[in-house]
Amino acid sequence: MNGKSAGDSQLRASIASVRESGTALEVRSTFESGDVQRMVDEAIGESVDRLLIGGGDGSVNEVADALLQHPREQRPPLGIVPLGTANDFAAACGIPTQLDAALELACHGSAIAIDALTANDRIVANVATAGFGAQVTAQTPSELKAFLGGGAYTLMGIIKALNFKPYQGKIVTADEEIQGSAIVAAVCNGRQAGGGQPLAPDALLTDGLMDVLLILAFPPTEIDTVIKEAMSPTLDGRYVRRFRTHFLEVHSDDGMPCNLDGEPYEADAIRFDVVAKALDVVLPPDCPCI
């Protein structure tokens, strides 16, 4: 678990309840960078039956990255206990927010093979955003994020930033090349980010594809059109583009700030690929994302 949660009395009580029911549950809490990779390596070395991660989207990203360093057949099923601020991946999947229910599912629920994304040499379990949205997220203090929730980086706030200078470059997929100016791009394995912002409300974790949302540069006179397109989740419009692909390349003339599952990243060129059925993740039987 994320070390910040180690002293939570309710969490400790829930863990004690799981143990009393007969489940052998060992706890490890992170303290510094690299702990998650080390703990995953140790767990796999001990042939654990199941691995649980307690934390937010950043913690899910870390454990996914650590697991993908091992051969597919060695990766244990992964249960998720949402302990972060936003928990967008878990929320979209319908994982319970109540601790006892989340632990029960994580320990005893069924696992299903889901996709992950790679961004150059990095892993994306949920959503990568690039451009203005990532810049806002990276520059928003954590205290303000916690206070404002999703309002710290809403899609509508991005759209209304008419004075923002768009990023110049191109986006390449298997089917087309989009050349020009973009305000924001979201490359989605999961459905939402930013504390509940639905960026790809129909995305599936098991289809071998990534869902892409692009907001292209637009003149101020077209703001009504952009808002209309943005509020229509299935519309592939003139300024708000939506499509699915198995790979995506983003090339920026001057470098583009990115956000990979909540962690800042910047590069002039990023190649996104799907790693199909990369991880066995414990999900509710009525999970809408599979």
Tab-separated table of C-alpha atoms in Angstrom:
chain	number	residue	atom	x	y	z
A	1	MET	CA	0.000	0.000	0.000
A	2	ASN	CA	0.940	3.624	-0.364
A	3	GLY	CA	2.794	4.500	2.822
A	4	LYS	CA	0.540	7.510	3.367
A	5	SER	CA	-2.325	5.127	4.180
A	6	ALA	CA	-0.430	2.899	6.607
A	7	GLY	CA	-1.763	4.603	9.722
A	8	ASP	CA	-5.429	4.660	8.701
A	9	SER	CA	-7.364	3.080	11.573
A	10	GLN	CA	-10.306	2.014	9.400
A	11	LEU	CA	-7.948	0.322	6.947
A	12	ARG	CA	-6.184	-1.484	9.780
A	13	ALA	CA	-9.523	-2.711	11.106
A	14	SER	CA	-10.557	-3.968	7.656
A	15	ILE	CA	-7.259	-5.832	7.238
A	16	ALA	CA	-7.669	-7.404	10.677
A	17	SER	CA	-11.170	-8.539	9.704
A	18	VAL	CA	-9.846	-10.185	6.531
A	19	ARG	CA	-7.221	-12.054	8.528
A	20	GLU	CA	-9.754	-13.178	11.128
A	21	SER	CA	-11.842	-14.687	8.334
A	22	GLY	CA	-8.946	-17.012	7.471
A	23	THR	CA	-7.199	-15.160	4.632
A	24	ALA	CA	-3.419	-14.922	4.958
A	25	LEU	CA	-2.839	-11.266	4.098
A	26	GLU	CA	0.633	-9.748	4.447
A	27	VAL	CA	1.056	-5.965	4.393
A	28	ARG	CA	3.916	-3.984	2.877
A	29	SER	CA	3.893	-0.183	2.784
A	30	THR	CA	5.999	2.038	0.547
A	31	PHE	CA	8.429	4.606	1.901
A	32	GLU	CA	10.477	5.783	-1.088
A	33	SER	CA	10.884	5.494	-4.844
A	34	GLY	CA	11.546	1.947	-6.024
A	35	ASP	CA	9.716	0.251	-3.157
A	36	VAL	CA	6.851	-0.997	-5.336
A	37	GLN	CA	9.194	-2.678	-7.821
A	38	ARG	CA	11.169	-4.308	-5.010
A	39	MET	CA	8.016	-5.540	-3.254
A	40	VAL	CA	6.564	-6.962	-6.485
A	41	ASP	CA	9.851	-8.735	-7.222
A	42	GLU	CA	9.824	-10.237	-3.717
A	43	ALA	CA	6.169	-11.296	-3.990
A	44	ILE	CA	6.756	-13.044	-7.300
A	45	GLY	CA	9.883	-14.678	-5.868
A	46	GLU	CA	7.717	-16.044	-3.052
A	47	SER	CA	5.056	-17.270	-5.534
A	48	VAL	CA	2.195	-15.390	-3.883
A	49	ASP	CA	-1.316	-16.403	-4.917
A	50	ARG	CA	-2.495	-12.834	-5.361
A	51	LEU	CA	-1.098	-9.315	-5.143
A	52	LEU	CA	-3.112	-6.352	-3.839
A	53	ILE	CA	-2.322	-2.686	-4.391
A	54	GLY	CA	-3.766	-0.077	-2.042
A	55	GLY	CA	-3.551	3.460	-3.392
A	56	GLY	CA	-4.694	5.728	-6.204
A	57	ASP	CA	-4.068	5.740	-9.940
A	58	GLY	CA	-0.357	6.434	-9.455
A	59	SER	CA	-0.009	3.350	-7.278
A	60	VAL	CA	-1.888	1.216	-9.821
A	61	ASN	CA	0.492	2.540	-12.487
A	62	GLU	CA	3.547	1.653	-10.395
A	63	VAL	CA	2.442	-1.894	-9.684
A	64	ALA	CA	1.426	-2.459	-13.320
A	65	ASP	CA	4.832	-1.258	-14.464
A	66	ALA	CA	6.547	-3.521	-11.931
A	67	LEU	CA	4.503	-6.552	-12.974
A	68	LEU	CA	5.249	-6.005	-16.655
A	69	GLN	CA	8.949	-6.341	-15.906
A	70	HIS	CA	8.262	-10.054	-15.367
A	71	PRO	CA	7.235	-12.740	-17.887
A	72	ARG	CA	3.467	-12.982	-18.396
A	73	GLU	CA	3.166	-16.388	-16.753
A	74	GLN	CA	4.795	-15.111	-13.551
A	75	ARG	CA	2.427	-12.173	-12.970
A	76	PRO	CA	-0.016	-12.935	-10.143
A	77	PRO	CA	-3.619	-11.690	-10.251
A	78	LEU	CA	-3.904	-8.103	-9.049
A	79	GLY	CA	-6.565	-6.784	-6.709
A	80	ILE	CA	-7.111	-3.045	-6.252
A	81	VAL	CA	-8.069	-1.306	-3.009
A	82	PRO	CA	-8.804	2.360	-3.837
A	83	LEU	CA	-7.010	4.541	-1.282
A	84	GLY	CA	-6.024	7.542	-3.420
A	85	THR	CA	-7.536	10.972	-3.950
A	86	ALA	CA	-9.225	10.317	-7.297
A	87	ASN	CA	-9.114	6.515	-7.889
A	88	ASP	CA	-10.339	7.036	-11.450
A	89	PHE	CA	-9.394	3.580	-12.715
A	90	ALA	CA	-11.118	1.811	-9.820
A	91	ALA	CA	-14.171	4.079	-9.956
A	92	ALA	CA	-14.769	3.472	-13.662
A	93	CYS	CA	-14.466	-0.278	-13.091
A	94	GLY	CA	-17.033	-0.244	-10.300
A	95	ILE	CA	-14.599	-1.356	-7.589
A	96	PRO	CA	-16.229	-0.572	-4.226
A	97	THR	CA	-15.099	2.507	-2.350
A	98	GLN	CA	-16.061	0.985	1.014
A	99	LEU	CA	-12.923	-0.618	2.456
A	100	ASP	CA	-14.395	-3.908	3.668
A	101	ALA	CA	-16.123	-4.499	0.315
A	102	ALA	CA	-13.032	-3.485	-1.653
A	103	LEU	CA	-10.808	-5.870	0.325
A	104	GLU	CA	-13.323	-8.705	0.020
A	105	LEU	CA	-13.409	-8.275	-3.763
A	106	ALA	CA	-9.631	-7.895	-4.046
A	107	CYS	CA	-8.983	-11.039	-1.994
A	108	HIS	CA	-11.690	-13.331	-3.347
A	109	GLY	CA	-13.049	-11.912	-6.615
A	110	SER	CA	-12.331	-13.325	-10.057
A	111	ALA	CA	-9.542	-11.886	-12.204
A	112	ILE	CA	-9.791	-11.106	-15.902
A	113	ALA	CA	-6.989	-10.357	-18.364
A	114	ILE	CA	-6.984	-6.647	-19.279
A	115	ASP	CA	-4.913	-4.481	-21.585
A	116	ALA	CA	-2.265	-1.932	-20.650
A	117	LEU	CA	-0.619	0.785	-22.728
A	118	THR	CA	3.008	1.670	-23.238
A	119	ALA	CA	4.158	5.269	-23.733
A	120	ASN	CA	7.717	4.971	-25.031
A	121	ASP	CA	9.324	3.057	-22.153
A	122	ARG	CA	6.606	3.900	-19.620
A	123	ILE	CA	3.368	2.100	-18.703
A	124	VAL	CA	-0.156	3.543	-18.718
A	125	ALA	CA	-2.799	1.559	-16.852
A	126	ASN	CA	-5.561	4.161	-17.039
A	127	VAL	CA	-5.180	7.405	-19.022
A	128	ALA	CA	-2.411	9.533	-20.490
A	129	THR	CA	-3.128	13.197	-21.189
A	130	ALA	CA	-0.922	15.473	-23.242
A	131	GLY	CA	-0.960	19.210	-23.805
A	132	PHE	CA	-2.772	21.838	-21.796
A	133	GLY	CA	-4.637	19.370	-19.596
A	134	ALA	CA	-1.403	17.702	-18.481
A	135	GLN	CA	0.159	21.095	-17.827
A	136	VAL	CA	-2.747	22.124	-15.611
A	137	THR	CA	-2.554	18.834	-13.713
A	138	ALA	CA	1.212	19.031	-13.241
A	139	GLN	CA	1.107	22.639	-12.054
A	140	THR	CA	-1.831	22.245	-9.657
A	141	PRO	CA	-0.591	21.833	-6.065
A	142	SER	CA	-1.656	18.549	-4.478
A	143	GLU	CA	-3.512	20.389	-1.710
A	144	LEU	CA	-5.567	22.266	-4.306
A	145	LYS	CA	-6.275	19.039	-6.199
A	146	ALA	CA	-7.621	17.456	-3.030
A	147	PHE	CA	-9.781	20.501	-2.302
A	148	LEU	CA	-11.179	20.978	-5.792
A	149	GLY	CA	-11.363	17.331	-6.845
A	150	GLY	CA	-12.136	16.979	-10.551
A	151	GLY	CA	-12.682	20.731	-10.840
A	152	ALA	CA	-8.933	21.278	-10.779
A	153	TYR	CA	-8.630	19.998	-14.307
A	154	THR	CA	-12.023	19.707	-15.978
A	155	LEU	CA	-12.432	19.329	-19.683
A	156	MET	CA	-14.536	22.458	-19.899
A	157	GLY	CA	-11.774	24.473	-18.279
A	158	ILE	CA	-9.410	23.299	-20.982
A	159	ILE	CA	-11.835	24.138	-23.770
A	160	LYS	CA	-12.433	27.650	-22.486
A	161	ALA	CA	-8.735	28.483	-22.360
A	162	LEU	CA	-9.002	30.573	-25.522
A	163	ASN	CA	-5.787	32.453	-24.844
A	164	PHE	CA	-3.755	29.286	-24.569
A	165	LYS	CA	-1.249	28.729	-27.371
A	166	PRO	CA	-1.898	25.318	-28.954
A	167	TYR	CA	0.857	22.777	-29.442
A	168	GLN	CA	2.129	22.346	-32.997
A	169	GLY	CA	2.919	18.926	-34.387
A	170	LYS	CA	1.306	15.790	-35.744
A	171	ILE	CA	-0.462	12.675	-34.588
A	172	VAL	CA	-0.032	9.422	-36.483
A	173	THR	CA	-2.246	6.330	-36.296
A	174	ALA	CA	-2.584	3.223	-38.432
A	175	ASP	CA	-5.333	4.958	-40.424
A	176	GLU	CA	-4.429	8.647	-40.652
A	177	GLU	CA	-2.004	11.454	-39.947
A	178	ILE	CA	-3.338	14.579	-38.263
A	179	GLN	CA	-1.102	17.585	-38.817
A	180	GLY	CA	-1.655	20.949	-37.150
A	181	SER	CA	-2.420	22.390	-33.732
A	182	ALA	CA	-3.904	20.649	-30.710
A	183	ILE	CA	-4.914	21.850	-27.266
A	184	VAL	CA	-5.135	18.493	-25.543
A	185	ALA	CA	-4.938	14.786	-26.286
A	186	ALA	CA	-6.118	11.967	-24.046
A	187	VAL	CA	-5.005	8.397	-24.736
A	188	CYS	CA	-7.248	6.098	-22.745
A	189	ASN	CA	-7.117	2.516	-21.593
A	190	GLY	CA	-9.637	3.286	-18.859
A	191	ARG	CA	-12.614	5.639	-19.036
A	192	GLN	CA	-11.969	8.641	-16.812
A	193	ALA	CA	-9.285	10.854	-15.255
A	194	GLY	CA	-8.958	14.082	-13.326
A	195	GLY	CA	-11.220	13.014	-10.476
A	196	GLY	CA	-14.173	11.725	-12.497
A	197	GLN	CA	-13.871	13.474	-15.876
A	198	PRO	CA	-15.259	11.000	-18.468
A	199	LEU	CA	-12.713	11.245	-21.286
A	200	ALA	CA	-13.618	7.941	-22.970
A	201	PRO	CA	-16.946	6.809	-21.494
A	202	ASP	CA	-17.184	3.743	-23.754
A	203	ALA	CA	-13.582	2.523	-23.441
A	204	LEU	CA	-13.064	-1.181	-22.804
A	205	LEU	CA	-10.107	-2.737	-21.019
A	206	THR	CA	-10.292	-5.951	-23.046
A	207	ASP	CA	-10.624	-4.880	-26.692
A	208	GLY	CA	-6.949	-4.533	-27.638
A	209	LEU	CA	-7.473	-0.864	-28.536
A	210	MET	CA	-6.900	2.557	-26.984
A	211	ASP	CA	-9.584	5.255	-27.063
A	212	VAL	CA	-8.272	8.651	-28.151
A	213	LEU	CA	-9.745	12.086	-27.497
A	214	LEU	CA	-8.265	15.110	-29.291
A	215	ILE	CA	-9.257	18.736	-28.891
A	216	LEU	CA	-7.893	20.572	-31.915
A	217	ALA	CA	-7.203	24.292	-32.036
A	218	PHE	CA	-10.287	26.359	-32.778
A	219	PRO	CA	-11.140	30.052	-33.263
A	220	PRO	CA	-13.013	31.814	-30.435
A	221	THR	CA	-16.086	32.074	-32.658
A	222	GLU	CA	-16.396	28.259	-32.607
A	223	ILE	CA	-16.582	27.812	-28.838
A	224	ASP	CA	-20.249	26.756	-28.969
A	225	THR	CA	-19.427	24.083	-31.550
A	226	VAL	CA	-16.538	22.805	-29.461
A	227	ILE	CA	-18.646	22.607	-26.311
A	228	LYS	CA	-21.398	20.792	-28.198
A	229	GLU	CA	-18.908	18.276	-29.602
A	230	ALA	CA	-17.231	17.810	-26.219
A	231	MET	CA	-20.540	17.106	-24.508
A	232	SER	CA	-21.478	14.425	-27.066
A	233	PRO	CA	-19.390	11.445	-25.925
A	234	THR	CA	-19.853	9.393	-29.093
A	235	LEU	CA	-19.404	12.216	-31.621
A	236	ASP	CA	-16.227	12.432	-33.703
A	237	GLY	CA	-16.501	16.109	-34.625
A	238	ARG	CA	-14.560	18.825	-36.376
A	239	TYR	CA	-12.642	20.096	-33.358
A	240	VAL	CA	-13.202	17.294	-30.844
A	241	ARG	CA	-11.979	14.061	-32.391
A	242	ARG	CA	-12.670	10.612	-30.952
A	243	PHE	CA	-11.408	7.330	-32.349
A	244	ARG	CA	-9.894	3.955	-31.437
A	245	THR	CA	-6.535	2.631	-32.554
A	246	HIS	CA	-3.932	0.039	-31.586
A	247	PHE	CA	-1.063	2.521	-31.778
A	248	LEU	CA	-0.570	6.269	-31.732
A	249	GLU	CA	2.434	8.523	-32.253
A	250	VAL	CA	2.466	12.095	-30.939
A	251	HIS	CA	5.111	14.441	-32.354
A	252	SER	CA	5.414	17.953	-30.953
A	253	ASP	CA	7.580	20.699	-32.415
A	254	ASP	CA	8.536	22.112	-29.017
A	255	GLY	CA	7.912	19.277	-26.572
A	256	MET	CA	4.567	18.558	-24.990
A	257	PRO	CA	3.915	18.041	-21.270
A	258	CYS	CA	2.207	14.740	-20.540
A	259	ASN	CA	0.599	13.075	-17.588
A	260	LEU	CA	0.745	9.274	-17.343
A	261	ASP	CA	-1.748	8.047	-14.745
A	262	GLY	CA	-1.144	11.238	-12.792
A	263	GLU	CA	2.645	11.330	-13.131
A	264	PRO	CA	4.317	14.110	-15.189
A	265	TYR	CA	6.303	13.177	-18.295
A	266	GLU	CA	7.604	15.216	-21.211
A	267	ALA	CA	9.014	14.272	-24.614
A	268	ASP	CA	9.059	15.607	-28.175
A	269	ALA	CA	7.767	12.279	-29.483
A	270	ILE	CA	5.729	9.589	-27.751
A	271	ARG	CA	4.691	6.254	-29.195
A	272	PHE	CA	1.658	4.647	-27.552
A	273	ASP	CA	0.996	0.921	-28.032
A	274	VAL	CA	-1.487	-1.554	-26.598
A	275	VAL	CA	-0.183	-4.537	-24.641
A	276	ALA	CA	-3.177	-6.833	-24.988
A	277	LYS	CA	-4.235	-8.925	-21.977
A	278	ALA	CA	-1.171	-7.744	-20.064
A	279	LEU	CA	-2.487	-8.124	-16.512
A	280	ASP	CA	-4.953	-10.316	-14.637
A	281	VAL	CA	-6.955	-7.818	-12.568
A	282	VAL	CA	-9.708	-8.587	-10.076
A	283	LEU	CA	-12.858	-6.764	-11.187
A	284	PRO	CA	-16.515	-6.841	-10.133
A	285	PRO	CA	-18.697	-9.278	-12.126
A	286	ASP	CA	-20.739	-6.323	-13.420
A	287	CYS	CA	-17.711	-4.214	-14.366
A	288	PRO	CA	-18.797	-1.964	-17.289
A	289	CYS	CA	-15.277	-1.741	-18.766
A	290	ILE	CA	-14.963	-5.352	-19.962
